[in-house]
PDB file of C-alpha atoms in Angstrom:
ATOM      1  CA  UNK A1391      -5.520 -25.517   9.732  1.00 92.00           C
ATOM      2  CA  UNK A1392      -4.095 -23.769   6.938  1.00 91.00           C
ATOM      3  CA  UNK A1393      -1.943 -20.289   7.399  1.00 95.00           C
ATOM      4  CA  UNK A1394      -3.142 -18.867   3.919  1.00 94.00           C
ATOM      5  CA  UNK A1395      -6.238 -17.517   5.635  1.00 95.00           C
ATOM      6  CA  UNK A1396      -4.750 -16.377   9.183  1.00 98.00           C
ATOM      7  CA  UNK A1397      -2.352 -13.380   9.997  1.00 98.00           C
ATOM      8  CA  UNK A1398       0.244 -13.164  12.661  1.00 98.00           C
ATOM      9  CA  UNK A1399      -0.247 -11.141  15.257  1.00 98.00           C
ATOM     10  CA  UNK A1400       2.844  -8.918  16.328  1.00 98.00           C
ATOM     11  CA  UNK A1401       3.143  -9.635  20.191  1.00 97.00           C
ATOM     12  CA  UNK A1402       6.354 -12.257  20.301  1.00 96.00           C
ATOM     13  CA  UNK A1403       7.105 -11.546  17.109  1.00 98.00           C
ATOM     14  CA  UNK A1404       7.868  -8.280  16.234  1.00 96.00           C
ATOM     15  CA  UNK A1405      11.605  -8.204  18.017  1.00 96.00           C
ATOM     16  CA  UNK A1406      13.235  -7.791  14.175  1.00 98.00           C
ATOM     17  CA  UNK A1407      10.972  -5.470  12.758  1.00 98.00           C
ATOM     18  CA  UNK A1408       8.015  -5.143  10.617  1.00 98.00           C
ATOM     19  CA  UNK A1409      10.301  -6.348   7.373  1.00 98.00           C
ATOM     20  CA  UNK A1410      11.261  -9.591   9.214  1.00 98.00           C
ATOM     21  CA  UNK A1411       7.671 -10.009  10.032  1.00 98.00           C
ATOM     22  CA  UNK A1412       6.586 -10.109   6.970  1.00 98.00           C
ATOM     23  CA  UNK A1413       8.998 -11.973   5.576  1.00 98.00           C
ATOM     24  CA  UNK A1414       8.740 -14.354   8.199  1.00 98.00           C
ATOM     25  CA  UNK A1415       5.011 -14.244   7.377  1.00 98.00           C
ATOM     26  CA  UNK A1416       5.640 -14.792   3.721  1.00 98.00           C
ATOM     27  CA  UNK A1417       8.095 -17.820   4.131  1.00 98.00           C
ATOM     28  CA  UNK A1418       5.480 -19.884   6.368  1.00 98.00           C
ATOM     29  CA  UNK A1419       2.494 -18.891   3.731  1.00 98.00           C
ATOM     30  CA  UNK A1420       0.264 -16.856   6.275  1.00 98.00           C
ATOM     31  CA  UNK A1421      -2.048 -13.899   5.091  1.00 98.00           C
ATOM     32  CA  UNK A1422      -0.055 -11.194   6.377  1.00 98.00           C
ATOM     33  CA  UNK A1423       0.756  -9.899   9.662  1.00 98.00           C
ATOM     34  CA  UNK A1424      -0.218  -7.260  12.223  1.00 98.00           C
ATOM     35  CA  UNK A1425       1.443  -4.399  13.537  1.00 98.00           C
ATOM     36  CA  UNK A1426       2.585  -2.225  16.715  1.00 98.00           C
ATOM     37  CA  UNK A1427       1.489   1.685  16.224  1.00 98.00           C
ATOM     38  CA  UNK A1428       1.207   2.066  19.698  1.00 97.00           C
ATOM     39  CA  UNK A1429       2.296  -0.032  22.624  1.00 96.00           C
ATOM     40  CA  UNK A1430      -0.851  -1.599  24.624  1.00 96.00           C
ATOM     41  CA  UNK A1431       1.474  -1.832  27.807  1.00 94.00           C
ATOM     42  CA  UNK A1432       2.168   2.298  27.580  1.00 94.00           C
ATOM     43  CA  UNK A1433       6.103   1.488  26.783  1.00 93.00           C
ATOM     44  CA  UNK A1434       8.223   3.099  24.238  1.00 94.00           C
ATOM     45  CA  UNK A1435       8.258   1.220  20.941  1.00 96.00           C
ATOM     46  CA  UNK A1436      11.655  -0.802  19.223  1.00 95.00           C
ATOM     47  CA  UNK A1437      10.194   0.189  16.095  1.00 96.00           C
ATOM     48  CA  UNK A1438       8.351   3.452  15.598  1.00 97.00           C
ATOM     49  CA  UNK A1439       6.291   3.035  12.359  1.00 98.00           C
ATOM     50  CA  UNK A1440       3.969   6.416  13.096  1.00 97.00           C
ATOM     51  CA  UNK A1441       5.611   9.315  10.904  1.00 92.00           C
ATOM     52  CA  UNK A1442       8.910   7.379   9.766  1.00 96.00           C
ATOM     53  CA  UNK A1443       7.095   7.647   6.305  1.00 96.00           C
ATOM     54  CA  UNK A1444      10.647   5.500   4.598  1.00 98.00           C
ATOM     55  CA  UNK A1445       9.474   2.641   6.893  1.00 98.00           C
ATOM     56  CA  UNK A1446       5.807   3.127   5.877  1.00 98.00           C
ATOM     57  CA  UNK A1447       6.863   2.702   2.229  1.00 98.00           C
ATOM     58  CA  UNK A1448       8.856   0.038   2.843  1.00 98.00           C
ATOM     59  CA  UNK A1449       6.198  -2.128   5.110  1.00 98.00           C
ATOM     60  CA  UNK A1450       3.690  -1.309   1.951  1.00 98.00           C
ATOM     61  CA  UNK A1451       6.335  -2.302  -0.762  1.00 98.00           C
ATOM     62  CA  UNK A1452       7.371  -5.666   0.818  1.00 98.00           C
ATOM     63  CA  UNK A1453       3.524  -7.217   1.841  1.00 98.00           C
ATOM     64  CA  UNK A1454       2.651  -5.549  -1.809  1.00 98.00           C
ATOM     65  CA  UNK A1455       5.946  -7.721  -3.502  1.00 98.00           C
ATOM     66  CA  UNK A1456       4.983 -10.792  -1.118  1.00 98.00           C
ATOM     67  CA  UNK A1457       0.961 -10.463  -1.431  1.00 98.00           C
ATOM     68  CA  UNK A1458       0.524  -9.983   2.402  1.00 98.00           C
ATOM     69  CA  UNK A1459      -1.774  -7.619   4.185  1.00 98.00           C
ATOM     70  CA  UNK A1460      -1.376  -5.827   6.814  1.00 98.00           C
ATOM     71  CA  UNK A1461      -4.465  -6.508   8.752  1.00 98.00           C
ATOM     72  CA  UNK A1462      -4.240  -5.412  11.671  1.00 98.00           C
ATOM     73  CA  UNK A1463      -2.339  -2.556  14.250  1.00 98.00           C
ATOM     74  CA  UNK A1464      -2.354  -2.365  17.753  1.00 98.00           C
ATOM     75  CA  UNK A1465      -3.510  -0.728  20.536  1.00 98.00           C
ATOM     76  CA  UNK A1466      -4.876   2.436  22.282  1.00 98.00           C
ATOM     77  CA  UNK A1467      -5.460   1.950  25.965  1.00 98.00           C
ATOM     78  CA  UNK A1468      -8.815   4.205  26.948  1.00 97.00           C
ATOM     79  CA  UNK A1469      -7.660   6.810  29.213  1.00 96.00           C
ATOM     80  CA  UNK A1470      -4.126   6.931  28.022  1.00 97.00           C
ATOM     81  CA  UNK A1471      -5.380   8.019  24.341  1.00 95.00           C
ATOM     82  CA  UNK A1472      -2.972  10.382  22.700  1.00 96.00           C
ATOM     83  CA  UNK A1473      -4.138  13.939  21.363  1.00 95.00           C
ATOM     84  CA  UNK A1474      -6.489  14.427  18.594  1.00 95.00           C
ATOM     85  CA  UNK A1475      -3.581  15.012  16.247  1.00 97.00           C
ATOM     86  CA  UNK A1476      -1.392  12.371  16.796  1.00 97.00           C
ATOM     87  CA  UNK A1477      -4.772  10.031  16.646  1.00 97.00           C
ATOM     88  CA  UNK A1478      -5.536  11.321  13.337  1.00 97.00           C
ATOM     89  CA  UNK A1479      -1.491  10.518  12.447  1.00 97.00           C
ATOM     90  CA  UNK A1480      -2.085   7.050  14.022  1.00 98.00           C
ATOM     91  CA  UNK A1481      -5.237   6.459  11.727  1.00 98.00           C
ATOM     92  CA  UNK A1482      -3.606   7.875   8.613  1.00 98.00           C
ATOM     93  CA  UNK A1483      -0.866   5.246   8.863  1.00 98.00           C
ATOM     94  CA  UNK A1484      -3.261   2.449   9.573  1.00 98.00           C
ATOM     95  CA  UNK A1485      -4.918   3.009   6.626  1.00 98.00           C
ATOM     96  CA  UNK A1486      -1.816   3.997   4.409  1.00 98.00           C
ATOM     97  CA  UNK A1487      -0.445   0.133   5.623  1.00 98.00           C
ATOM     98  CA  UNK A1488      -3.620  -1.267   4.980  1.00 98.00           C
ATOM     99  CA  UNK A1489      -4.988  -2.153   7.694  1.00 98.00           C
ATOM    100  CA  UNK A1490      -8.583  -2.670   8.613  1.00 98.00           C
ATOM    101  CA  UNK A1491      -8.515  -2.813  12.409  1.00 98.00           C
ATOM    102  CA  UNK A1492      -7.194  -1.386  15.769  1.00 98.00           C
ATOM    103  CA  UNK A1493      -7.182  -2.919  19.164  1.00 98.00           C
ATOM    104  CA  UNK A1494      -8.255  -0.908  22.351  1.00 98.00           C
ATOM    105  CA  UNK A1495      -7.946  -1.889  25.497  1.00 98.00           C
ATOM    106  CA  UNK A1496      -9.049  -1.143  28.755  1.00 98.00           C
ATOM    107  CA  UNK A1497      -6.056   0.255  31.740  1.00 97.00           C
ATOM    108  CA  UNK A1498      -3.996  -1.425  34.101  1.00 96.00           C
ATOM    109  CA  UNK A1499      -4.980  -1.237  37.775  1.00 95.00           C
ATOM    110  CA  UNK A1500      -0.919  -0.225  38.156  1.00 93.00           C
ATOM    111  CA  UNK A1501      -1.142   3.040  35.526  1.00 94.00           C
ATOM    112  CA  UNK A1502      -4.915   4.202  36.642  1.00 96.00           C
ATOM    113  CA  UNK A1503      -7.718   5.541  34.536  1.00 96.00           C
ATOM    114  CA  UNK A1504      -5.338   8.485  32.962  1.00 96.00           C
ATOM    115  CA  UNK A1505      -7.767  11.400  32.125  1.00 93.00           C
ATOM    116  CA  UNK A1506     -10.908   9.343  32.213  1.00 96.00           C
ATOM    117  CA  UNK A1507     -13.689   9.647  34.300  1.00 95.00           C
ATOM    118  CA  UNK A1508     -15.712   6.901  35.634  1.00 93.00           C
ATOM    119  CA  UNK A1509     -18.382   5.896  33.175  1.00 94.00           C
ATOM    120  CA  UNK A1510     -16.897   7.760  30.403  1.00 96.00           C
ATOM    121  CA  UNK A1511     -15.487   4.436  29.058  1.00 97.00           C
ATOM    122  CA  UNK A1512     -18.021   4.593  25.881  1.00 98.00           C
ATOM    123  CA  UNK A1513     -18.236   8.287  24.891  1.00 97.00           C
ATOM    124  CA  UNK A1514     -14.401   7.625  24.684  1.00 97.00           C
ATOM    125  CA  UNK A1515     -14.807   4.773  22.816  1.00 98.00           C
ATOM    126  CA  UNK A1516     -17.583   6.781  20.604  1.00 98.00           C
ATOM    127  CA  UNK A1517     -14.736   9.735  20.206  1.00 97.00           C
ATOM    128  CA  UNK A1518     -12.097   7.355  19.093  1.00 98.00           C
ATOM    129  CA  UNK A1519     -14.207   5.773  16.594  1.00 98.00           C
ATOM    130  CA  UNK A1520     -15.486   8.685  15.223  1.00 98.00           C
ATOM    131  CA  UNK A1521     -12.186   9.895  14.278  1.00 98.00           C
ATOM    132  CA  UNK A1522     -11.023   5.762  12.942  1.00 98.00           C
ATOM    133  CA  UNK A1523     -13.761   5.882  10.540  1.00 98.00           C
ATOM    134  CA  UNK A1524     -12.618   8.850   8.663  1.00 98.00           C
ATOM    135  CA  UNK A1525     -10.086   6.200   8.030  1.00 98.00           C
ATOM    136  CA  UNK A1526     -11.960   2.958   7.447  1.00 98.00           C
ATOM    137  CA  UNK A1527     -10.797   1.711  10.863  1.00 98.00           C
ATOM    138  CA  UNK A1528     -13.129  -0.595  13.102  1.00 98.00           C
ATOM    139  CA  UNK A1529     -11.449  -0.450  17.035  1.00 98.00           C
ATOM    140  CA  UNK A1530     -11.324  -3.476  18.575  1.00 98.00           C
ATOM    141  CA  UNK A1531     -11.994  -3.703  22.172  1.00 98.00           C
ATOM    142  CA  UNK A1532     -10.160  -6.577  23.516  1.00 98.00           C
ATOM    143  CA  UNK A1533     -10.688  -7.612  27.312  1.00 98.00           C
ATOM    144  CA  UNK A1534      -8.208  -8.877  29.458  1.00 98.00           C
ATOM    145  CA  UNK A1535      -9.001 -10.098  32.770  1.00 97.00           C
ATOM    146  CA  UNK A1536      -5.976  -8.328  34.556  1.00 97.00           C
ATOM    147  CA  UNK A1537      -7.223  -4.257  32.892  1.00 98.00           C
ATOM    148  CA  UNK A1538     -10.125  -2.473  33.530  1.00 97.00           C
ATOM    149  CA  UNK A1539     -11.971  -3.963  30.617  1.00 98.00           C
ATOM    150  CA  UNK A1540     -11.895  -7.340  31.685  1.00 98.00           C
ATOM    151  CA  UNK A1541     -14.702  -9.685  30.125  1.00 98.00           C
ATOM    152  CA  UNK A1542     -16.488 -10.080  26.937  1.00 98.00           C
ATOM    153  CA  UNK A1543     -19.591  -8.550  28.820  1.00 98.00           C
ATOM    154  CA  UNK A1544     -17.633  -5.454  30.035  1.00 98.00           C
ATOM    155  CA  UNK A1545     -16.463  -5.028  25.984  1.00 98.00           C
ATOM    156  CA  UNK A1546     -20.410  -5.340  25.082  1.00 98.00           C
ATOM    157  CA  UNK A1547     -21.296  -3.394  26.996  1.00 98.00           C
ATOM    158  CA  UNK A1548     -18.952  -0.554  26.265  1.00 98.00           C
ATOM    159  CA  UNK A1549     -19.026  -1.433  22.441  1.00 98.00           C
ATOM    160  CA  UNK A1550     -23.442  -0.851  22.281  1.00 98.00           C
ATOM    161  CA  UNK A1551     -23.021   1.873  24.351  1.00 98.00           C
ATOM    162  CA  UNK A1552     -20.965   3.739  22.391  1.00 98.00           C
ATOM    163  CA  UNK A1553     -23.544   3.517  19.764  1.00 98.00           C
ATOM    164  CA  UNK A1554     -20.313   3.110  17.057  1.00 98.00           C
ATOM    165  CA  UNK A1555     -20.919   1.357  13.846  1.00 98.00           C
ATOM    166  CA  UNK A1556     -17.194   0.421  13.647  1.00 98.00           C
ATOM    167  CA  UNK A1557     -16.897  -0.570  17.396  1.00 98.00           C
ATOM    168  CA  UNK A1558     -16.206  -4.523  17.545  1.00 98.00           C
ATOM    169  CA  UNK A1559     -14.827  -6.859  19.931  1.00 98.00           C
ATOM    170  CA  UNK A1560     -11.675  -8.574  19.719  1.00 98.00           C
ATOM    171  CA  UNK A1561     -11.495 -12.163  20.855  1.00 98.00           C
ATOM    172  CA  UNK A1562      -8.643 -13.537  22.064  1.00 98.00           C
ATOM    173  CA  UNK A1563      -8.324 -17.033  23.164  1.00 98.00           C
ATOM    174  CA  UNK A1564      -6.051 -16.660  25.919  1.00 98.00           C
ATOM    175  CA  UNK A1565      -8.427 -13.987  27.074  1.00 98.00           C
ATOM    176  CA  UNK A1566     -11.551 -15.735  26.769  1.00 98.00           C
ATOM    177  CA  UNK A1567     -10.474 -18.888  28.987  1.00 98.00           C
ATOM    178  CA  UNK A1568      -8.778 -17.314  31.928  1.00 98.00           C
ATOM    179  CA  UNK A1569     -11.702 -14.650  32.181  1.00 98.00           C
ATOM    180  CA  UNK A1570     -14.155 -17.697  32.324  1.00 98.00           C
ATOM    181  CA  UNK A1571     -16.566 -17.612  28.886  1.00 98.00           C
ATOM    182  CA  UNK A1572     -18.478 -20.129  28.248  1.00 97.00           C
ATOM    183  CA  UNK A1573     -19.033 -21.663  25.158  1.00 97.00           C
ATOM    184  CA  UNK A1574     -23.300 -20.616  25.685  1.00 98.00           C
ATOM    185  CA  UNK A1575     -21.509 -16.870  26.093  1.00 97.00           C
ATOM    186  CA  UNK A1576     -20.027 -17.452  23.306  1.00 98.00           C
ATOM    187  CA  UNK A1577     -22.569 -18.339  20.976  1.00 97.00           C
ATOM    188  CA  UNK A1578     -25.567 -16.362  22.346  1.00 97.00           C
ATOM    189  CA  UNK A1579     -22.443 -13.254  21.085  1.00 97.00           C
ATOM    190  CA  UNK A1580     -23.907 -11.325  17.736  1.00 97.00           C
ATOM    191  CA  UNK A1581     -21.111 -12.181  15.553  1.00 97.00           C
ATOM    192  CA  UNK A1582     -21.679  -8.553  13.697  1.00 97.00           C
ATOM    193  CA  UNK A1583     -19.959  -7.460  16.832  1.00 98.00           C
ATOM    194  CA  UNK A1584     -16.841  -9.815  16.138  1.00 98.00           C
ATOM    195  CA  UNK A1585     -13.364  -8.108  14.626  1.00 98.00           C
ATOM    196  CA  UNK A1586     -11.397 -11.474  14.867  1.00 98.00           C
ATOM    197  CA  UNK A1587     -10.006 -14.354  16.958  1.00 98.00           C
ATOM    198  CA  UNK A1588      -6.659 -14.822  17.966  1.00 98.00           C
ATOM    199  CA  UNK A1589      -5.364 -18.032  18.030  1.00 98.00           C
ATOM    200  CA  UNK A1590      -3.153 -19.718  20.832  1.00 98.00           C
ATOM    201  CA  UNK A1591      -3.151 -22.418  23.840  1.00 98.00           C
ATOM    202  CA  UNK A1592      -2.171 -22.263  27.472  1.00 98.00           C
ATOM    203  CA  UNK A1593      -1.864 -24.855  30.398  1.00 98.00           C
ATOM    204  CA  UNK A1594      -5.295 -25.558  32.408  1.00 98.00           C
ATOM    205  CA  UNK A1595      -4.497 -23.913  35.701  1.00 97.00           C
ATOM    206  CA  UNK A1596      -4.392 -20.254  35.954  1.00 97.00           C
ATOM    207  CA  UNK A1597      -1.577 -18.416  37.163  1.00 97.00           C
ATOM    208  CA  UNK A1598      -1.826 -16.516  39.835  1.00 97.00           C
ATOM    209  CA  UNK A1599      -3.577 -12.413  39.183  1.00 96.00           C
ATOM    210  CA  UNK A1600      -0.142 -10.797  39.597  1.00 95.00           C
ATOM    211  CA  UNK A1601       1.235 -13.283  36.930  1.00 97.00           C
ATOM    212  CA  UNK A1602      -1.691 -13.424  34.299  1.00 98.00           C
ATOM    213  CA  UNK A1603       0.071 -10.505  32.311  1.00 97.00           C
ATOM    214  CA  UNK A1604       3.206 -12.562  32.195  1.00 97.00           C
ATOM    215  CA  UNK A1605       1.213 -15.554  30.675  1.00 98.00           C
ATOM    216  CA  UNK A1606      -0.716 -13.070  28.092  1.00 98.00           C
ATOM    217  CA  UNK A1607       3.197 -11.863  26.953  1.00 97.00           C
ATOM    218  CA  UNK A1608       5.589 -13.933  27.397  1.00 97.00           C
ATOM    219  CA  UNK A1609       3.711 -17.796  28.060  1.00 97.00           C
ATOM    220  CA  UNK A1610       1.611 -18.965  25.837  1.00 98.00           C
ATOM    221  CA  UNK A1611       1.186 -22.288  24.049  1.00 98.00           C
ATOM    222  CA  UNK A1612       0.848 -22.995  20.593  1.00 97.00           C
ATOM    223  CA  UNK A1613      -2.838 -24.189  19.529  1.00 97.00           C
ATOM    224  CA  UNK A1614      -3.716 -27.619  20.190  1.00 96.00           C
ATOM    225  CA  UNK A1615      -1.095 -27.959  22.555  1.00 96.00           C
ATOM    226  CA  UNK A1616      -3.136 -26.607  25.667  1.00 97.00           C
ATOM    227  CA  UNK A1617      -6.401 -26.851  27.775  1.00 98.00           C
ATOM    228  CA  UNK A1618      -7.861 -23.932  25.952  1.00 98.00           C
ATOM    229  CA  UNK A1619     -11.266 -25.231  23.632  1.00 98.00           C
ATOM    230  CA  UNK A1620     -10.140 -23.768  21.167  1.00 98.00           C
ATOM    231  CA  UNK A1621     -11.859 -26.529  18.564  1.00 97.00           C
ATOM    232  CA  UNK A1622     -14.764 -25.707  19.682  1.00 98.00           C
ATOM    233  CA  UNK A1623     -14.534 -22.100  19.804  1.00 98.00           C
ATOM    234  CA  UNK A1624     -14.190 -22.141  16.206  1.00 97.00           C
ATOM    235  CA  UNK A1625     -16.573 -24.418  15.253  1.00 97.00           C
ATOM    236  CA  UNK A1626     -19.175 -21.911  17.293  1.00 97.00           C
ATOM    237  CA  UNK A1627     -18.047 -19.240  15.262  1.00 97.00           C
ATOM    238  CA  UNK A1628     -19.300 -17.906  12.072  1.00 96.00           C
ATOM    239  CA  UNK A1629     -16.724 -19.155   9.105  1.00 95.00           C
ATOM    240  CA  UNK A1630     -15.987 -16.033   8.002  1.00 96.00           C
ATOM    241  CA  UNK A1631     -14.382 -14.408  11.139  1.00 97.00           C
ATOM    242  CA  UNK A1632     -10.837 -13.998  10.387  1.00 98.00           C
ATOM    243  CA  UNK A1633      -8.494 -15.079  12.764  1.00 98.00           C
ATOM    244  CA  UNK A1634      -4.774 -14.430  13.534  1.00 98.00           C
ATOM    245  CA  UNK A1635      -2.243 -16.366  15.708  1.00 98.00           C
ATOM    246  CA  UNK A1636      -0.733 -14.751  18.826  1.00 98.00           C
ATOM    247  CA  UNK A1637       2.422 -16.632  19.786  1.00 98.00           C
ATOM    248  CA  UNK A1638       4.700 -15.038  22.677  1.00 97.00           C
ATOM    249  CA  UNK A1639       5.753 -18.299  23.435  1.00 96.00           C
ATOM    250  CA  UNK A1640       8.942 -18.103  25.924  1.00 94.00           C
ATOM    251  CA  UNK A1641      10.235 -21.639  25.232  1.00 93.00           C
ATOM    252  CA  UNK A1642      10.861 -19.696  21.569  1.00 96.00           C
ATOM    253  CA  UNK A1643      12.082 -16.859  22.235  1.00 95.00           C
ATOM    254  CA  UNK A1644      15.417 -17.447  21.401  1.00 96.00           C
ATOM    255  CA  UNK A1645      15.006 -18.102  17.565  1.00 98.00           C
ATOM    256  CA  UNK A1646      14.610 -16.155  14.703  1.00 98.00           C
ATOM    257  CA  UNK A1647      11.191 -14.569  14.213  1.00 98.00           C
ATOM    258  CA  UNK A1648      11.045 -17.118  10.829  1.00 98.00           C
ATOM    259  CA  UNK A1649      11.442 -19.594  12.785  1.00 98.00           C
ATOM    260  CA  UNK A1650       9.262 -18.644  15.002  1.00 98.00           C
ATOM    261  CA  UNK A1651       6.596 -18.411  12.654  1.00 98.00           C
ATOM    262  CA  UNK A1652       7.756 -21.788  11.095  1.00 98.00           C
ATOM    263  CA  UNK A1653       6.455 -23.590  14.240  1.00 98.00           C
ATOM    264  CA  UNK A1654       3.481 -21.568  14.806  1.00 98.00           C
ATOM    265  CA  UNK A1655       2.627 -22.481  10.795  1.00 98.00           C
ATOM    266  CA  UNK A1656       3.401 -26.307  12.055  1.00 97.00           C
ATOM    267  CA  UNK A1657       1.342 -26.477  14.916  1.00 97.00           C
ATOM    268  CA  UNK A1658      -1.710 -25.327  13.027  1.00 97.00           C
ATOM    269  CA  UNK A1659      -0.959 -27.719  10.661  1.00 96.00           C
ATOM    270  CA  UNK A1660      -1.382 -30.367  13.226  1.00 96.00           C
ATOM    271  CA  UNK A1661      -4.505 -28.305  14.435  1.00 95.00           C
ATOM    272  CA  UNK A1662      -7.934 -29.651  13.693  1.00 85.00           C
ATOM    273  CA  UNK A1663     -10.848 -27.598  14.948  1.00 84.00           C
TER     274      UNK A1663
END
């Protein structure tokens, strides 16, 4: 596979900063990257890109001066949502980097529902959106088998009944193989409800449920070198759903974020869906 048309998601690589990122980006020859407004796991961000408007300038100057986008940002957690206010701050810097997209997940069984009542999972979802699209931003709703949203049926669900033009689903691989899909799931999906795939691997047997967060941050493979079918995943999917590669790959973790991204631009390479 070639990198020119896939972005780099931020989760194991965004330890040096959004500047490294891209220029790690750049130096492999992917798309462009995505970025952390917000942390999915409700922890304080390294890098705090909301309202440091010198950083904002700078992420848009450097993926401007190396033709990168900034496609993506991550992620609200329903329930845990921050004020109306710092939303529409959130929003505004999305679309000020560029970026087209914003994950949303559902809560951890260890933080609770927050302020959300049961059921109340898609008027949230309609709120949020509401508020995005003054911005051009679709919300993602990525399931994760270990949060409250936990298969690509709970997401549909949630997405149509929020009744939310720029509601989508996010797939991630990862995702997608340890909550069971099938490939028939898969394609029977309307791909208008599609954001994007992201890319990885990951050994055949499960870990156990108290370790599956672990694997989703920290141990992953890169693609082809796993059990996932991830081949065939893409060839069931339309050709114009963008994808990006997620990497936290442990074995990695000490190098440089380039070099990182070196290696995840060298096992696609090798890829061939």
């Amino acid at each position: 596979m070639k990198t020119d048309q896939i972005t780099l998601a931020q989760l194991g690589l965004n330890d040096e900063g959004p500047l490294a990122m891209l220029d790690a980006a750049a130096a492999s020859g992917f798309r462009g990257i995505g970025l952390p407004l917000r942390s999915g796991a409700m922890k304080e961000l390294k890098y705090e890109i909301v309202g440091n408007r010198k950083l904002i300038r700078d992420i848009r100057h450097a993926a401007d001066d190396a033709g990168l986008v900034i496609f993506d940002v991550e992620a609200l957690v329903l329930g845990h949502e921050p004020d109306r206010e710092t939303l529409h701050t959130t929003f505004e810097t999305a679309s000020e980097l560029g970026a087209t997209r914003m994950s949303c997940l559902g809560f951890e069984p260890s933080l609770g529902p927050g302020h959300m009542q049961p059921g109340e999972e898609a008027h949230r979802l309609a709120t949020i959106c509401a508020l995005a699209a003054e911005y051009g931003i679709m919300i993602g709703i990525e399931f994760m088998l270990f949060r409250s949203i936990g298969t690509l049926e709970d997401a549909r669900k949630i997405v149509q009944e929020s009744d939310a033009p720029n509601a989508t689903i996010i797939l991630d691989a990862l995702h997608c193989f340890r909550s069971g899909l099938s490939m028939e799931e898969l394609a029977a999906l309307d791909p208008a409800l599609i954001s994007h795939l992201q890319l990885c691997d990951a050994v055949a047997e499960a870990p156990s449920a108290d370790k599956l967060v672990d694997e989703a941050r920290a141990h992953r493979l890169m693609p082809g070198q796993g059990a996932i079918p991830l081949a065939e995943m893409i060839r069931i999917l339309p050709d114009d759903i963008p994808m990006s590669l997620e990497i936290p790959v442990k074995a990695n973790s000490h190098l440089s974020v380039k070099e990182r991204a070196k290696r995840g631009a060298e096992a696609l390479a090798e890829f061939n869906p």
